[in-house]
Amino acid sequence: MNFEKQQYITIEDVLSQAHILISYNDARILLQHVLKINHAYIITHPEQSLTPIQIHTFQLLVKQRASGEPVSYILGECEFYSIKFKVTPSVLIPRQETELLVDLALEKVSSSMPCKILDLGTGSGVIAITIAKHRTLSNVTAADNSADAIAIAKTNAERLSVNNVNFIKSDWFQALTKRKFDLIISNPPYIALNDPHLNQQDLRFEPKLALVAEQDGMFCIQTIISSAASYLNAGGWLLLEHGYNQAKITKQLLKEAGFISVFSRSDLAGIPRVSGGRYDPPL
Ligand code: GLN
């Protein structure tokens, strides 16, 4: 981007220049951040001029994005369920698909009764915190094996003044001995080690530990399903996000582990994305 000869450099100018290097949408989000303005302001004030410092700051961010770094890591934040969360390269960038998991969890948890909820592999804490915010009578336990992730999730809960979540460092259920929940949810790593998508776009910058699982991506899902019943109250639900081709095998594993009312639900792209079942203990 070179504006040396121009006297007034406007929002419209910098956006169209940046669009040569990165998507218009990304450029807009980065510019909003630099100018501390919202989308509506960009639309209504395309002729507003920028100071040299603003132009320079924006150019640096555009360069970072053009090198492939995800916008959420550049800005250190990401929106999920209309809430702003802090994210760093130690945690996965929350995906829109995961909002389906939250929708289903909220369907299962009454707003007028206290429930005990467990989020396994909480990462930035988006699932646990969003549910806790919408179900204030419930108590949410957010577990992750990464101390860095727990630290970020805690910061998010504090920043959002959500007090009904507690955090625990745990390798899946390991540190949760003898505790029982009414709902267990997880968006575990589920990408196969040899999946070519791992070398593309944002995935290149995200922690492999949060993305990848052995056994064609099924290892963590299987680990969770095989232990979940011991941590569920009778009638409690287990809900899991999974890959585009894992609904059938996930449902089969749930049935084999004794879960009833087993189902899958598709995301907005029509891909089966969440499967779940209810724990029905033998009499
Ligand atoms: N629970 C977090 C999320 O859904 C992290 C998931 C993960 O790291 N696999 O964004």
GROMACS .gro file of C-alpha atoms and ligand atoms in nm:
model
  293
    1MET     CA    1   0.000   0.000   0.000
    2ASN     CA    2   0.151   0.329  -0.105
    3PHE     CA    3  -0.025   0.657  -0.037
    4GLU     CA    4   0.275   0.892  -0.038
    5LYS     CA    5   0.143   1.137  -0.295
    6GLN     CA    6  -0.215   1.151  -0.171
    7GLN     CA    7  -0.314   1.425   0.073
    8TYR     CA    8  -0.629   1.279   0.224
    9ILE     CA    9  -0.642   0.906   0.263
   10THR     CA   10  -0.985   0.781   0.341
   11ILE     CA   11  -1.142   0.467   0.487
   12GLU     CA   12  -1.251   0.374   0.134
   13ASP     CA   13  -0.894   0.418   0.001
   14VAL     CA   14  -0.724   0.197   0.259
   15LEU     CA   15  -0.988  -0.074   0.233
   16SER     CA   16  -0.966  -0.101  -0.143
   17GLN     CA   17  -0.584  -0.107  -0.127
   18ALA     CA   18  -0.585  -0.376   0.144
   19HIS     CA   19  -0.832  -0.582  -0.057
   20ILE     CA   20  -0.557  -0.647  -0.310
   21LEU     CA   21  -0.378  -0.850  -0.042
   22ILE     CA   22  -0.651  -0.988   0.184
   23SER     CA   23  -1.028  -1.038   0.179
   24TYR     CA   24  -1.243  -0.725   0.206
   25ASN     CA   25  -1.410  -0.864   0.517
   26ASP     CA   26  -1.080  -0.922   0.697
   27ALA     CA   27  -0.960  -0.574   0.595
   28ARG     CA   28  -1.278  -0.422   0.733
   29ILE     CA   29  -1.247  -0.606   1.067
   30LEU     CA   30  -0.883  -0.498   1.103
   31LEU     CA   31  -0.967  -0.137   1.019
   32GLN     CA   32  -1.256  -0.134   1.266
   33HIS     CA   33  -1.010  -0.245   1.530
   34VAL     CA   34  -0.754   0.025   1.446
   35LEU     CA   35  -1.011   0.306   1.431
   36LYS     CA   36  -1.224   0.163   1.718
   37ILE     CA   37  -1.539   0.189   1.508
   38ASN     CA   38  -1.811  -0.055   1.407
   39HIS     CA   39  -1.926  -0.193   1.073
   40ALA     CA   40  -2.208   0.060   1.041
   41TYR     CA   41  -1.961   0.348   1.080
   42ILE     CA   42  -1.745   0.213   0.794
   43ILE     CA   43  -2.051   0.200   0.569
   44THR     CA   44  -2.172   0.549   0.658
   45HIS     CA   45  -1.832   0.729   0.666
   46PRO     CA   46  -1.625   0.592   0.373
   47GLU     CA   47  -1.483   0.943   0.313
   48GLN     CA   48  -1.337   0.989   0.662
   49SER     CA   49  -0.961   1.048   0.647
   50LEU     CA   50  -0.701   0.856   0.848
   51THR     CA   51  -0.397   0.989   1.034
   52PRO     CA   52  -0.052   0.863   0.925
   53ILE     CA   53  -0.027   0.657   1.247
   54GLN     CA   54  -0.362   0.491   1.180
   55ILE     CA   55  -0.256   0.410   0.824
   56HIS     CA   56   0.074   0.266   0.944
   57THR     CA   57  -0.091   0.052   1.215
   58PHE     CA   58  -0.348  -0.078   0.968
   59GLN     CA   59  -0.079  -0.159   0.712
   60LEU     CA   60   0.110  -0.368   0.970
   61LEU     CA   61  -0.202  -0.568   1.051
   62VAL     CA   62  -0.280  -0.623   0.682
   63LYS     CA   63   0.075  -0.752   0.633
   64GLN     CA   64   0.032  -0.998   0.921
   65ARG     CA   65  -0.297  -1.122   0.777
   66ALA     CA   66  -0.148  -1.148   0.427
   67SER     CA   67   0.120  -1.379   0.571
   68GLY     CA   68  -0.160  -1.614   0.675
   69GLU     CA   69  -0.203  -1.535   1.045
   70PRO     CA   70  -0.571  -1.564   1.147
   71VAL     CA   71  -0.751  -1.236   1.217
   72SER     CA   72  -0.859  -1.364   1.561
   73TYR     CA   73  -0.498  -1.420   1.667
   74ILE     CA   74  -0.388  -1.083   1.525
   75LEU     CA   75  -0.657  -0.903   1.725
   76GLY     CA   76  -0.646  -1.143   2.021
   77GLU     CA   77  -1.021  -1.176   2.020
   78CYS     CA   78  -1.306  -1.356   1.850
   79GLU     CA   79  -1.685  -1.345   1.858
   80PHE     CA   80  -1.883  -1.653   1.958
   81TYR     CA   81  -2.257  -1.659   2.024
   82SER     CA   82  -2.248  -1.276   1.995
   83ILE     CA   83  -2.000  -1.256   2.285
   84LYS     CA   84  -1.639  -1.133   2.250
   85PHE     CA   85  -1.376  -1.378   2.380
   86LYS     CA   86  -1.003  -1.340   2.420
   87VAL     CA   87  -0.802  -1.593   2.217
   88THR     CA   88  -0.431  -1.659   2.177
   89PRO     CA   89  -0.238  -1.913   1.969
   90SER     CA   90  -0.257  -2.147   2.274
   91VAL     CA   91  -0.626  -2.211   2.205
   92LEU     CA   92  -0.844  -2.301   1.910
   93ILE     CA   93  -1.029  -2.015   1.740
   94PRO     CA   94  -1.398  -2.077   1.819
   95ARG     CA   95  -1.596  -2.190   1.514
   96GLN     CA   96  -1.949  -2.097   1.415
   97GLU     CA   97  -2.036  -2.470   1.392
   98THR     CA   98  -1.973  -2.499   1.766
   99GLU     CA   99  -2.267  -2.266   1.831
  100LEU     CA  100  -2.484  -2.567   1.744
  101LEU     CA  101  -2.334  -2.759   2.038
  102VAL     CA  102  -2.426  -2.467   2.266
  103ASP     CA  103  -2.780  -2.450   2.117
  104LEU     CA  104  -2.832  -2.819   2.191
  105ALA     CA  105  -2.687  -2.790   2.541
  106LEU     CA  106  -2.925  -2.502   2.616
  107GLU     CA  107  -3.214  -2.718   2.491
  108LYS     CA  108  -3.121  -2.986   2.744
  109VAL     CA  109  -3.068  -2.758   3.044
  110SER     CA  110  -3.365  -2.590   3.208
  111SER     CA  111  -3.329  -2.221   3.294
  112SER     CA  112  -3.535  -2.266   3.610
  113MET     CA  113  -3.348  -2.560   3.765
  114PRO     CA  114  -2.986  -2.585   3.877
  115CYS     CA  115  -2.787  -2.835   3.672
  116LYS     CA  116  -2.431  -2.959   3.687
  117ILE     CA  117  -2.256  -2.928   3.352
  118LEU     CA  118  -1.909  -3.041   3.241
  119ASP     CA  119  -1.724  -2.901   2.936
  120LEU     CA  120  -1.428  -3.121   2.843
  121GLY     CA  121  -1.140  -2.958   2.652
  122THR     CA  122  -1.273  -2.609   2.717
  123GLY     CA  123  -0.991  -2.425   2.532
  124SER     CA  124  -1.076  -2.054   2.544
  125GLY     CA  125  -1.383  -2.148   2.749
  126VAL     CA  126  -1.636  -2.036   2.488
  127ILE     CA  127  -1.875  -2.330   2.534
  128ALA     CA  128  -1.865  -2.338   2.915
  129ILE     CA  129  -1.889  -1.961   2.957
  130THR     CA  130  -2.167  -1.915   2.700
  131ILE     CA  131  -2.378  -2.187   2.863
  132ALA     CA  132  -2.308  -2.049   3.211
  133LYS     CA  133  -2.415  -1.702   3.095
  134HIS     CA  134  -2.746  -1.837   2.963
  135ARG     CA  135  -2.812  -2.076   3.253
  136THR     CA  136  -2.725  -1.873   3.560
  137LEU     CA  137  -2.869  -2.127   3.808
  138SER     CA  138  -2.643  -2.400   3.674
  139ASN     CA  139  -2.288  -2.474   3.771
  140VAL     CA  140  -2.041  -2.539   3.491
  141THR     CA  141  -1.709  -2.717   3.529
  142ALA     CA  142  -1.464  -2.639   3.249
  143ALA     CA  143  -1.174  -2.883   3.213
  144ASP     CA  144  -0.867  -2.872   2.993
  145ASN     CA  145  -0.531  -3.045   2.998
  146SER     CA  146  -0.351  -2.726   2.893
  147ALA     CA  147  -0.263  -2.482   3.174
  148ASP     CA  148  -0.237  -2.203   2.913
  149ALA     CA  149  -0.590  -2.273   2.792
  150ILE     CA  150  -0.724  -2.274   3.148
  151ALA     CA  151  -0.559  -1.935   3.209
  152ILE     CA  152  -0.725  -1.786   2.899
  153ALA     CA  153  -1.063  -1.939   2.983
  154LYS     CA  154  -1.042  -1.796   3.337
  155THR     CA  155  -0.962  -1.450   3.198
  156ASN     CA  156  -1.262  -1.475   2.967
  157ALA     CA  157  -1.495  -1.570   3.253
  158GLU     CA  158  -1.363  -1.281   3.463
  159ARG     CA  159  -1.389  -1.027   3.181
  160LEU     CA  160  -1.747  -1.134   3.115
  161SER     CA  161  -1.834  -1.143   3.487
  162VAL     CA  162  -1.949  -1.503   3.465
  163ASN     CA  163  -1.923  -1.653   3.814
  164ASN     CA  164  -2.090  -1.993   3.776
  165VAL     CA  165  -1.799  -2.163   3.599
  166ASN     CA  166  -1.511  -2.333   3.774
  167PHE     CA  167  -1.194  -2.441   3.598
  168ILE     CA  168  -0.989  -2.752   3.644
  169LYS     CA  169  -0.676  -2.885   3.477
  170SER     CA  170  -0.760  -3.239   3.377
  171ASP     CA  171  -0.673  -3.493   3.112
  172TRP     CA  172  -1.035  -3.560   3.010
  173PHE     CA  173  -1.202  -3.710   3.322
  174GLN     CA  174  -0.880  -3.783   3.511
  175ALA     CA  175  -0.909  -3.509   3.778
  176LEU     CA  176  -1.288  -3.540   3.812
  177THR     CA  177  -1.305  -3.860   4.013
  178LYS     CA  178  -1.642  -3.941   4.167
  179ARG     CA  179  -1.811  -3.624   4.037
  180LYS     CA  180  -2.146  -3.656   3.857
  181PHE     CA  181  -2.300  -3.421   3.603
  182ASP     CA  182  -2.639  -3.376   3.434
  183LEU     CA  183  -2.478  -3.280   3.103
  184ILE     CA  184  -2.135  -3.344   2.957
  185ILE     CA  185  -2.033  -3.157   2.643
  186SER     CA  186  -1.716  -3.148   2.440
  187ASN     CA  187  -1.571  -3.019   2.118
  188PRO     CA  188  -1.267  -3.246   2.128
  189PRO     CA  189  -0.984  -3.269   1.875
  190TYR     CA  190  -1.124  -3.478   1.589
  191ILE     CA  191  -0.913  -3.419   1.279
  192ALA     CA  192  -0.716  -3.716   1.142
  193LEU     CA  193  -0.336  -3.680   1.155
  194ASN     CA  194  -0.303  -3.703   0.777
  195ASP     CA  195  -0.588  -3.461   0.692
  196PRO     CA  196  -0.455  -3.215   0.428
  197HIS     CA  197  -0.669  -2.934   0.575
  198LEU     CA  198  -0.418  -2.912   0.861
  199ASN     CA  199  -0.177  -2.742   0.621
  200GLN     CA  200  -0.432  -2.489   0.505
  201GLN     CA  201  -0.554  -2.148   0.622
  202ASP     CA  202  -0.612  -2.082   0.994
  203LEU     CA  203  -0.551  -2.445   1.094
  204ARG     CA  204  -0.176  -2.399   1.028
  205PHE     CA  205  -0.158  -2.151   1.317
  206GLU     CA  206  -0.375  -2.331   1.572
  207PRO     CA  207  -0.246  -2.572   1.842
  208LYS     CA  208  -0.224  -2.922   1.693
  209LEU     CA  209  -0.320  -3.065   2.031
  210ALA     CA  210  -0.660  -2.897   2.004
  211LEU     CA  211  -0.721  -3.020   1.649
  212VAL     CA  212  -0.574  -3.361   1.590
  213ALA     CA  213  -0.658  -3.705   1.723
  214GLU     CA  214  -0.532  -4.053   1.645
  215GLN     CA  215  -0.745  -4.333   1.503
  216ASP     CA  216  -0.862  -4.123   1.207
  217GLY     CA  217  -0.956  -3.845   1.447
  218MET     CA  218  -1.177  -4.066   1.666
  219PHE     CA  219  -0.944  -4.128   1.961
  220CYS     CA  220  -1.065  -3.848   2.193
  221ILE     CA  221  -1.432  -3.898   2.103
  222GLN     CA  222  -1.396  -4.266   2.184
  223THR     CA  223  -1.210  -4.194   2.510
  224ILE     CA  224  -1.485  -3.956   2.625
  225ILE     CA  225  -1.771  -4.189   2.527
  226SER     CA  226  -1.616  -4.490   2.698
  227SER     CA  227  -1.588  -4.311   3.036
  228ALA     CA  228  -1.877  -4.062   3.031
  229ALA     CA  229  -2.143  -4.289   3.185
  230SER     CA  230  -1.950  -4.305   3.516
  231TYR     CA  231  -1.969  -3.925   3.539
  232LEU     CA  232  -2.335  -3.878   3.444
  233ASN     CA  233  -2.643  -3.877   3.664
  234ALA     CA  234  -2.923  -4.106   3.543
  235GLY     CA  235  -3.097  -3.939   3.248
  236GLY     CA  236  -2.800  -3.707   3.187
  237TRP     CA  237  -2.690  -3.617   2.834
  238LEU     CA  238  -2.358  -3.645   2.655
  239LEU     CA  239  -2.319  -3.412   2.353
  240LEU     CA  240  -2.015  -3.418   2.125
  241GLU     CA  241  -1.905  -3.215   1.825
  242HIS     CA  242  -1.731  -3.419   1.556
  243GLY     CA  243  -1.600  -3.413   1.200
  244TYR     CA  244  -1.810  -3.412   0.881
  245ASN     CA  245  -1.775  -3.790   0.838
  246GLN     CA  246  -1.788  -3.903   1.202
  247ALA     CA  247  -2.162  -3.894   1.290
  248LYS     CA  248  -2.225  -4.260   1.209
  249ILE     CA  249  -1.932  -4.398   1.408
  250THR     CA  250  -1.998  -4.159   1.699
  251LYS     CA  251  -2.362  -4.273   1.720
  252GLN     CA  252  -2.252  -4.635   1.705
  253LEU     CA  253  -2.004  -4.581   1.992
  254LEU     CA  254  -2.272  -4.406   2.198
  255LYS     CA  255  -2.514  -4.697   2.149
  256GLU     CA  256  -2.245  -4.953   2.233
  257ALA     CA  257  -2.169  -4.761   2.554
  258GLY     CA  258  -2.537  -4.797   2.657
  259PHE     CA  259  -2.663  -4.448   2.567
  260ILE     CA  260  -3.026  -4.416   2.456
  261SER     CA  261  -3.213  -4.158   2.243
  262VAL     CA  262  -2.896  -4.132   2.033
  263PHE     CA  263  -2.915  -3.859   1.765
  264SER     CA  264  -2.713  -3.636   1.533
  265ARG     CA  265  -2.784  -3.275   1.435
  266SER     CA  266  -2.652  -3.088   1.130
  267ASP     CA  267  -2.484  -2.748   1.128
  268LEU     CA  268  -2.585  -2.453   0.909
  269ALA     CA  269  -2.390  -2.604   0.618
  270GLY     CA  270  -2.606  -2.918   0.646
  271ILE     CA  271  -2.319  -3.131   0.780
  272PRO     CA  272  -2.395  -3.367   1.073
  273ARG     CA  273  -2.185  -3.193   1.337
  274VAL     CA  274  -2.307  -3.287   1.686
  275SER     CA  275  -2.414  -3.628   1.816
  276GLY     CA  276  -2.543  -3.716   2.157
  277GLY     CA  277  -2.725  -3.958   2.378
  278ARG     CA  278  -2.882  -3.999   2.720
  279TYR     CA  279  -2.741  -4.213   2.996
  280ASP     CA  280  -2.990  -4.476   3.102
  281PRO     CA  281  -2.837  -4.682   3.383
  282PRO     CA  282  -2.924  -5.049   3.406
  283LEU     CA  283  -3.179  -5.124   3.683
  284GLN     N1  284  -1.398  -2.592   2.347
  284GLN     C1  285  -1.318  -2.506   2.266
  284GLN     C2  286  -1.395  -2.468   2.141
  284GLN     O1  287  -1.490  -2.532   2.107
  284GLN     C3  288  -1.186  -2.572   2.229
  284GLN     C4  289  -1.203  -2.696   2.148
  284GLN     C5  290  -1.071  -2.762   2.115
  284GLN     O2  291  -0.965  -2.710   2.148
  284GLN     N2  292  -1.078  -2.878   2.050
  284GLN     O3  293  -1.357  -2.374   2.076
   0.00000   0.00000   0.00000
